[in-house]
Structure formats: C-alpha cells, structure tokens
Coordinates of C-alpha atoms in Angstrom, one line a residue:
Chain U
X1 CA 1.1 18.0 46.4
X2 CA -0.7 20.9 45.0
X3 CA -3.7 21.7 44.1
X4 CA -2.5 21.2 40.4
X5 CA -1.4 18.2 40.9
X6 CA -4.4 16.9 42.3
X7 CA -6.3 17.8 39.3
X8 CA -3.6 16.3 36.6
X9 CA -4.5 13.2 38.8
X10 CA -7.8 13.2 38.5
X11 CA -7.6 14.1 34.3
X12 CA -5.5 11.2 34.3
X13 CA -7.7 8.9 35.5
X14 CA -10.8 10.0 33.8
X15 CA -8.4 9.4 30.6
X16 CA -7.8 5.8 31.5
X17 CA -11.5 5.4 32.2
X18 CA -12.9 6.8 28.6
X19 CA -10.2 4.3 27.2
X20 CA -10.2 1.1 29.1
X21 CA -7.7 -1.4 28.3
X22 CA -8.9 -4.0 30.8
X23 CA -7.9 -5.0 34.2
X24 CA -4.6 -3.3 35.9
X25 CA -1.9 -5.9 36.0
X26 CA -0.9 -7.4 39.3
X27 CA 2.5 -6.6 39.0
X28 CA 3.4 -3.2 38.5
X29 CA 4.4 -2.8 35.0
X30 CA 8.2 -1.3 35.4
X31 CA 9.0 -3.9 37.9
X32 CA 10.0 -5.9 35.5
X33 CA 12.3 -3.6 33.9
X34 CA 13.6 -3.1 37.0
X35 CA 12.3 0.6 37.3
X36 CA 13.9 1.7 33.8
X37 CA 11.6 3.4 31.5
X38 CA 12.4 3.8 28.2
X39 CA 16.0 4.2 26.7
X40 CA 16.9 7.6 25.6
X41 CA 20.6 6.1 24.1
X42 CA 19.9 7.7 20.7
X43 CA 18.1 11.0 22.3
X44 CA 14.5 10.0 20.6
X45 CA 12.8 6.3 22.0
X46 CA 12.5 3.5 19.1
X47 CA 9.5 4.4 16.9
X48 CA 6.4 2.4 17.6
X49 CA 6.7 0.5 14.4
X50 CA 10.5 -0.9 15.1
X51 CA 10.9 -3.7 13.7
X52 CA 12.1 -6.9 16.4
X53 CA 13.0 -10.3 15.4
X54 CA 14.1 -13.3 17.6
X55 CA 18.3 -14.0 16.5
X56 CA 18.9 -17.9 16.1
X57 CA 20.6 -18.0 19.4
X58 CA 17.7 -15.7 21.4
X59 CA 15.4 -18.9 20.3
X60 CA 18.0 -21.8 20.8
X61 CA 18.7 -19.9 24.3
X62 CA 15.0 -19.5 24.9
X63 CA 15.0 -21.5 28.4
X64 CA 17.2 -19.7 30.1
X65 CA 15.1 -16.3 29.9
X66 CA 12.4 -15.2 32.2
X67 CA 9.0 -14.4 32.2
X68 CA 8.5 -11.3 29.6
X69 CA 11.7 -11.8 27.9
X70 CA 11.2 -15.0 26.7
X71 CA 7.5 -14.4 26.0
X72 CA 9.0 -11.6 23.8
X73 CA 11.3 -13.9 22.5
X74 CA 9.3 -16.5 21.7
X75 CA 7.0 -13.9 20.1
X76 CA 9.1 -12.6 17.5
X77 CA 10.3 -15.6 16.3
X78 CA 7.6 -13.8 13.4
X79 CA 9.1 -10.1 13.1
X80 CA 6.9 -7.7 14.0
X81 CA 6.5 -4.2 15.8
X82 CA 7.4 -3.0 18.8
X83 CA 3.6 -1.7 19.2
X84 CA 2.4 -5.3 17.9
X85 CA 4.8 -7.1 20.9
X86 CA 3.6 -4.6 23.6
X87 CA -0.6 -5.2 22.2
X88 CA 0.3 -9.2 22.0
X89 CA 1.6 -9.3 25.9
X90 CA 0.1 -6.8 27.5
X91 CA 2.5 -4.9 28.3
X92 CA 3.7 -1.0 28.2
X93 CA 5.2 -0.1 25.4
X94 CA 8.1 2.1 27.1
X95 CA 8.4 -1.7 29.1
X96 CA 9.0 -3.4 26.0
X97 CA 11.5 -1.0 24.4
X98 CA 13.3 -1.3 27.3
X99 CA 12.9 -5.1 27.2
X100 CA 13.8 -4.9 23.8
X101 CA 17.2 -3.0 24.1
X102 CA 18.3 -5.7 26.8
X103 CA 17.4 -8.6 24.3
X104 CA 19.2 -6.9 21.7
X105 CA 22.4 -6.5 23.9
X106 CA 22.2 -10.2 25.0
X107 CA 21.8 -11.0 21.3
X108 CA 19.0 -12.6 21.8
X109 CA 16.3 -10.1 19.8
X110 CA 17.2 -8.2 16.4
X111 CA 16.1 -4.7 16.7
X112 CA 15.3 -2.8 13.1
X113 CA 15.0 0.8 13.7
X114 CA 13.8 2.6 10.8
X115 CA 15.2 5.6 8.8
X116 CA 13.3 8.6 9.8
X117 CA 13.8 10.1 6.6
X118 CA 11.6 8.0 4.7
X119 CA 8.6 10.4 5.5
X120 CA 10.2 12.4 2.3
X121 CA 11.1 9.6 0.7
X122 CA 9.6 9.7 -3.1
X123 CA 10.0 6.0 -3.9
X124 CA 8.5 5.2 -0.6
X125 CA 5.6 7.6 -1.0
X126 CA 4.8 6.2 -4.4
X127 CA 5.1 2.1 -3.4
X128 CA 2.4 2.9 -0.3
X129 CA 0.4 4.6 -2.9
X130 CA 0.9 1.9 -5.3
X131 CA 0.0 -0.9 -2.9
X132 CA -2.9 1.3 -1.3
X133 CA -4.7 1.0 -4.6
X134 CA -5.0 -2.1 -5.3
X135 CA -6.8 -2.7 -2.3
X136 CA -10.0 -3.9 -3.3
X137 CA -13.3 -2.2 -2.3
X138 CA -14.7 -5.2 0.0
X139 CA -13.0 -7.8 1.8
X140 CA -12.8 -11.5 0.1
X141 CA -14.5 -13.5 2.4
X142 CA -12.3 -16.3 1.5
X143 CA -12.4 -18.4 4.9
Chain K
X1 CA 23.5 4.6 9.2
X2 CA 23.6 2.0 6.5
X3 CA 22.1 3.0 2.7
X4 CA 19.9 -0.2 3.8
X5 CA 16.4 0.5 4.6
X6 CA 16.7 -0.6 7.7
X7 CA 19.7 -1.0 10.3
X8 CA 20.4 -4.1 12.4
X9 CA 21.8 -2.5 15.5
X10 CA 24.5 -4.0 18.0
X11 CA 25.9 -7.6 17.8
X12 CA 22.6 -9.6 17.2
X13 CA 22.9 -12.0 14.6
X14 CA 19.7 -12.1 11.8
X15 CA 18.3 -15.4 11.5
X16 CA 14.5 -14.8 10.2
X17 CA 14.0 -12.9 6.9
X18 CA 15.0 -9.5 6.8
X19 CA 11.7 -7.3 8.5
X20 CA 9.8 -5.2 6.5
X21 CA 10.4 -1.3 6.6
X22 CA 8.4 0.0 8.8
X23 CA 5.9 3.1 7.8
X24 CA 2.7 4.8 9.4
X25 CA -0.4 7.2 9.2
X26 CA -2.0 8.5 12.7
X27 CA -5.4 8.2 12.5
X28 CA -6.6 11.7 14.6
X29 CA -10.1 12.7 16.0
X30 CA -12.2 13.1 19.1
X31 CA -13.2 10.9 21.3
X32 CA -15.7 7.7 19.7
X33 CA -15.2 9.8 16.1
X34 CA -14.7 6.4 14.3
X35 CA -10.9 6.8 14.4
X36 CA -11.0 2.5 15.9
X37 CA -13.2 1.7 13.6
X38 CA -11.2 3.5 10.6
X39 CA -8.5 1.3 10.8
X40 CA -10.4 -2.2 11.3
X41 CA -12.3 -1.6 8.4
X42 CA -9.0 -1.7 6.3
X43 CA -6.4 -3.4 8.6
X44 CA -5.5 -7.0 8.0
X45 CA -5.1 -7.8 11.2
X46 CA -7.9 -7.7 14.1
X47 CA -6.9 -4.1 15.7
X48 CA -4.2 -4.1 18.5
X49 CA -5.0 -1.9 21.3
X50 CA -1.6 -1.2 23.4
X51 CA -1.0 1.3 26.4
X52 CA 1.4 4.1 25.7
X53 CA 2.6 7.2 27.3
X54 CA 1.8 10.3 26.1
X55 CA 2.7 14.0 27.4
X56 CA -0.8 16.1 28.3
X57 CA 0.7 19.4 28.9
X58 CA -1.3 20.9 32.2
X59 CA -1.3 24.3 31.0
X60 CA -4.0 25.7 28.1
X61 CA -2.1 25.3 24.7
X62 CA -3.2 28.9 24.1
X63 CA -0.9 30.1 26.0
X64 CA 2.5 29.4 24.9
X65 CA 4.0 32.7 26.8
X66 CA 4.3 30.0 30.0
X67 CA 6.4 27.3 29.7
X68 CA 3.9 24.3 30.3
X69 CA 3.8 22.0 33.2
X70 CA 3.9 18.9 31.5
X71 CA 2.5 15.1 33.2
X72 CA 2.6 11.4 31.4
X73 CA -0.6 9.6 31.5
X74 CA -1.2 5.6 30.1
X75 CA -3.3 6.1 27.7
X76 CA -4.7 3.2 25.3
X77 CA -4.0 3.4 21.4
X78 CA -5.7 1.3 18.9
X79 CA -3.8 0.5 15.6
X80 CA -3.6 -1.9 12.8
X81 CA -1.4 -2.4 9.5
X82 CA -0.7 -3.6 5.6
X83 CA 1.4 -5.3 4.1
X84 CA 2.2 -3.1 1.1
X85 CA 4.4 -5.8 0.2
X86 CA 6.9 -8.4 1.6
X87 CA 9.6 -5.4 2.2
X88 CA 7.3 -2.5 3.6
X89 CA 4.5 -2.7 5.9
X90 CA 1.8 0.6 6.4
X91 CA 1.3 1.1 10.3
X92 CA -2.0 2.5 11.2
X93 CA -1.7 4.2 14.5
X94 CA -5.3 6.0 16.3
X95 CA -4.1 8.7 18.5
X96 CA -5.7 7.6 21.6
X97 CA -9.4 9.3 22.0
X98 CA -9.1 12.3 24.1
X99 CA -11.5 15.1 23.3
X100 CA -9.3 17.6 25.6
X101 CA -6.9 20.2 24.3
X102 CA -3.3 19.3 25.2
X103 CA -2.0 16.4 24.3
X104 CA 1.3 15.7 22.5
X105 CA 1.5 12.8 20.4
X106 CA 5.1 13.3 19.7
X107 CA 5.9 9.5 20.4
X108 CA 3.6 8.6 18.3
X109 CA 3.9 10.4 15.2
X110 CA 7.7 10.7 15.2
X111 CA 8.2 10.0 11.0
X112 CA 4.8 9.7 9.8
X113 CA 3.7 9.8 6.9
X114 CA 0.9 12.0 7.4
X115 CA -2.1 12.1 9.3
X116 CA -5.8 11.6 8.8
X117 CA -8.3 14.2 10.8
X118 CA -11.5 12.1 11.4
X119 CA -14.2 14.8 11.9
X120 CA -18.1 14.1 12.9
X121 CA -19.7 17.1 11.9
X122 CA -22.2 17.1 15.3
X123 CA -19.0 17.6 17.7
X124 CA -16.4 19.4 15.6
X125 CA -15.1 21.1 18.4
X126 CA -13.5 17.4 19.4
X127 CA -10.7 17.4 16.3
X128 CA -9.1 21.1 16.9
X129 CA -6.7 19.8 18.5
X130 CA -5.7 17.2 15.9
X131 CA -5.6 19.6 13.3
X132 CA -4.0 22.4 15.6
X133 CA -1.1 19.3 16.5
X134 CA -0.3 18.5 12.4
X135 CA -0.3 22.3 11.6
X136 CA 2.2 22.8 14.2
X137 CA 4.5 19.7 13.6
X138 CA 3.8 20.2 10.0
X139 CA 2.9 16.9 8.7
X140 CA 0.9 16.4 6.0
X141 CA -2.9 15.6 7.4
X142 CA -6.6 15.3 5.1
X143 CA -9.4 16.5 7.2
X144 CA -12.1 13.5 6.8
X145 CA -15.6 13.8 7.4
X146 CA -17.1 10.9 8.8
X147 CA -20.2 10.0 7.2
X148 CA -22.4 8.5 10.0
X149 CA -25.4 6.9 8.6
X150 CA -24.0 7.7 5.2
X151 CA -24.4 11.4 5.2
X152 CA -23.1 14.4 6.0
X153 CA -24.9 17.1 8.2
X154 CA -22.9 19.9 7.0
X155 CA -21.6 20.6 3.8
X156 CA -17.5 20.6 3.2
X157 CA -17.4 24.2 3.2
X158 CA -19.4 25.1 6.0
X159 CA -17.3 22.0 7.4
X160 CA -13.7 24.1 6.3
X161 CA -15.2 27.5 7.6
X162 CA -15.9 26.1 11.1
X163 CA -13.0 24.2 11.5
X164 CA -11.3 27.8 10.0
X165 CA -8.7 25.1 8.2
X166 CA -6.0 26.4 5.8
X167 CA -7.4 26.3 1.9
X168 CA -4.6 23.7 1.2
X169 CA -5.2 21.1 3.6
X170 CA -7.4 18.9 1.2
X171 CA -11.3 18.1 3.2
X172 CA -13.1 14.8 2.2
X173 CA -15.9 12.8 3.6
X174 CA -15.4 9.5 4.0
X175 CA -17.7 6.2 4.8
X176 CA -15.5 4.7 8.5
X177 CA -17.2 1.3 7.7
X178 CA -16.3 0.8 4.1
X179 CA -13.0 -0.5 3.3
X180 CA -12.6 1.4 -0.2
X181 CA -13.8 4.5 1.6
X182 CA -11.0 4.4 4.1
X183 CA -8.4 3.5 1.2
X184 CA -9.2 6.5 -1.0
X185 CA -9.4 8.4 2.4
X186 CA -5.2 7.3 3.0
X187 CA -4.6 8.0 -0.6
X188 CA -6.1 11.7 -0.1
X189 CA -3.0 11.8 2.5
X190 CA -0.3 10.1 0.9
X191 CA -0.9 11.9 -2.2
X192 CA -0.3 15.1 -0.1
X193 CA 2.3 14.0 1.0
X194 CA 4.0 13.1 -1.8
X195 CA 3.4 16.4 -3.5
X196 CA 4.7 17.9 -0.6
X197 CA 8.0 15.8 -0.6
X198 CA 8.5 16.8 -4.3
X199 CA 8.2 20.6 -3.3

C-alpha cells in the first residue's frame, strides 16, 4: 500500500462519516451476490430509476427463493425503481442490479430499462413540464 | 429496442401493469446546501436514502494532462419522485453531499434530464464542482440560490460573477422549504432543457 492509498482510505471514510446511512450490515454486502458487482452485459449498469416488477410466476414461486431475492420479490409485487428496491432493503444498489439481473433470468422479476434517449425527447420534456405545473403551491393536508 | 417506451428484457413474463417510464433531475450542491431537503419538500414519497458507488478520482481535476487514479467509495444518496402521471414518473436524485472536488456522478446522471445547482451564497466554493461536472457532461443545469431564512446575501449577479458561470446557464433563487418554490425551480430546468432539445 502506498502512501496514496492510505490517504483515498481515509477520504473514503470521512465521506461515509459526513453521510451516515446507519449501522454497517453484518453480512458483507456482496456476499450475497456471491462477490459479483454489478453487470456490465450492456457496457453501461441499469439506470437507477429501472423499472422492476415481480412476473406472476416470481410471486407464485416466492417460497423457494432466499433471503434478498425473495424480499426483492416480494417487494416489487408494486413496480418500482431499482434505487426505491435498494433504499426499501437496505441494500447496495450495484447488489440489487445484480440481484435483479438473476431474478430476471430465473423469470422471476421483470426488469424495464429505460430509453436513454428520452433526455431529448420533446414530448417527454413537455408532459414533465405539463405535470410539474399543476403542482400546487402547498401540500393538501388531506390525512 | 422496441418503439415502446420501455423494453421488457429476457423471458420474464409481465403480470402487474405495465411500469411507468422512468425520468430524473440530479439535485447538485455542497455538502448540507438544502439539496435533501429540496426534494422532500416536493417528493410524494418520504425521501429514500440508498448507498451507491461513485468514482472520486484521486488526482486534482485540474489537471487532466495525468490520467487520474480513480477509487469507488459508498456513498449515501437521498432521492425522491412524481408521479407525472400513470405512464411516467419524475426521479429526483441528490448527488450525495461531498464538498470536495472530484467526484464523478456518472452512474447517477446517466440520461437525466438536467440538473439543479443548489448554491448557499455563504459557501459558494462548495457547488464548483457541480457546475464544473454539468458543463463538462453538458446537461442542461439552473444554478439555484437557496434562500436560507428567506433571503439572499448576495445579489444574482454578484452570485454569476463569483461562480464565473456561462451567461446562458439561467440563475434563480429559490425557497428549499416551499413546495411551489422547488416546482418553479424544476421548471427553470426542464424548460432549458427543452429549448435545448429543440435546438
């Protein structure tokens, strides 16, 4: 180790200590994905906001998953993000697109990656805009 | 790829209604900037804080004759989201709050729609980076001055002479705690970034 290293190290952990996320878990996070970190199949990893949903059969097949895969599972039975999975359980997020690529394969999880082209997409652009403002000033505090 | 917004990959069969498409803004700044509270006040859900790799390159981003030494840290990343409606949902992503220079956020804002620069004028130093970061990537980003205690120390153009930002990259301030505030504040970006998609 050099002396660079040493001092990444320590940036690092001063980093993790501005932003805590609460306590380390117990098992080291890539165990469970068997020491894979995320998939490079495509070149680029899945986009945070890649959209997973549980398949008929992942839910009907539920048992017979472990641990984080069925939690995921289980989870998305309500489609949602690959960010929103990873906040949800606590896990990595390069753990859960890995996760998520095995559930996919085992056709148990529906994976939605979305078109990178829609940052220049007009009708896109003008829909957010759209829906943006008619958000209302204050909340409802309905309860 | 399909002409379908979204692809369903592999073999998996679709059971639950078809997801929304995806979008997102980052949400940029220093350190405790009001980037956290930014997206509460205008999220519909509770913020989500997840961990997520990012690359902090070792060497000073000044000095791109050397090829940087890059590490991964875990870093913690708040974000929220809207439902614009039942076929595409807004993400909200904060870059995680690290004053230094050197991070790359490439992971997270990979197809955004733009980025929002929250700015407190009493430590601009802390939101060079964000700006230098959209400049480079060039994606669409509104510099926003957060109003703490409803005003603003510095005026906007002493605010775009410091900050030595490019006359078209649009500078508002902006009210972190007030939902409207932080709607007009996305509009200022999306706007931007649809004139910029229209050439």
């Amino acid at each position: 180790m050099t002396a660079g290293d040493t001092q990444a190290d320590g940036d690092a952990v001063s980093g993790l200590a501005a932003d805590p996320v609460g306590r380390a878990p117990a098992v080291r996070p890539f165990l469970v994905t068997a020491g894979r970190v995320a998939s490079t199949r495509a070149g680029t990893p899945m986009p945070l906001e890649t959209q997973v949903v549980s398949t008929a059969a992942g839910i009907v097949g539920m048992e017979r998953l472990a641990f984080e895969r069925r939690d995921i599972v289980a989870l998305c039975r309500q489609p949602q993000s690959l960010a929103e999975v990873a906040a949800r359980l606590r896990l990595h997020l390069n753990v859960v697109r890995v996760l998520a690529e095995d559930l996919e394969s085992t056709g148990d999880l529906s994976v939605y990656v979305p078109r990178s082209e829609a940052a220049n997409d007009l009708s896109i652009l003008r829909r957010v805009i759209d829906g943006l403002r008619t958000i209302p000033d204050f909340r409802e505090t309905t309860p | 790829m399909t002409p379908t917004e979204t692809a369903a990959r592999g073999r998996a069969q679709q059971t639950a209604d078809r997801p929304p498409l995806p979008v997102k803004l980052v949400i940029a700044g220093g350190f405790g900037v009001g980037k956290t509270t930014t997206v509460g006040s205008i999220s519909e859900i509770a913020p989500l804080t997840t961990e997520a790799a990012i690359t902090e390159v070792a060497a000073g981003v000044d000095d791109l004759s050397h090829t940087p030494r890059k590490t991964t840290t875990t870093v913690a990343m708040d974000f929220g989201c809207i439902t614009i409606d039942p076929t595409l949902k807004l993400y909200l992503f904060g870059t995680p709050g690290q004053e230094r220079f050197g991070f790359m956020w490439d992971d997270l804002v990979e197809g955004a729609l733009g980025g929002l620069v929250i700015v407190d004028t009493r430590r601009l130093d802390d939101c060079y980076a964000a700006v230098d970061y959209f400049e480079h990537k060039q994606i669409p980003f509104v510099v926003a001055v957060n109003a703490f205690d409803g005003k603003v120390e510095h005026d906007l153009d002493q605010v775009r002479w410091a900050l030595d930002v490019a006359d078209q990259v649009p500078l508002v301030t902006f009210d972190a705690r007030r939902r409207g505030s932080v709607r007009d504040a996305l509009l200022a970006v999306l706007e931007l970034a649809l004139e910029r998609a229209e050439g």
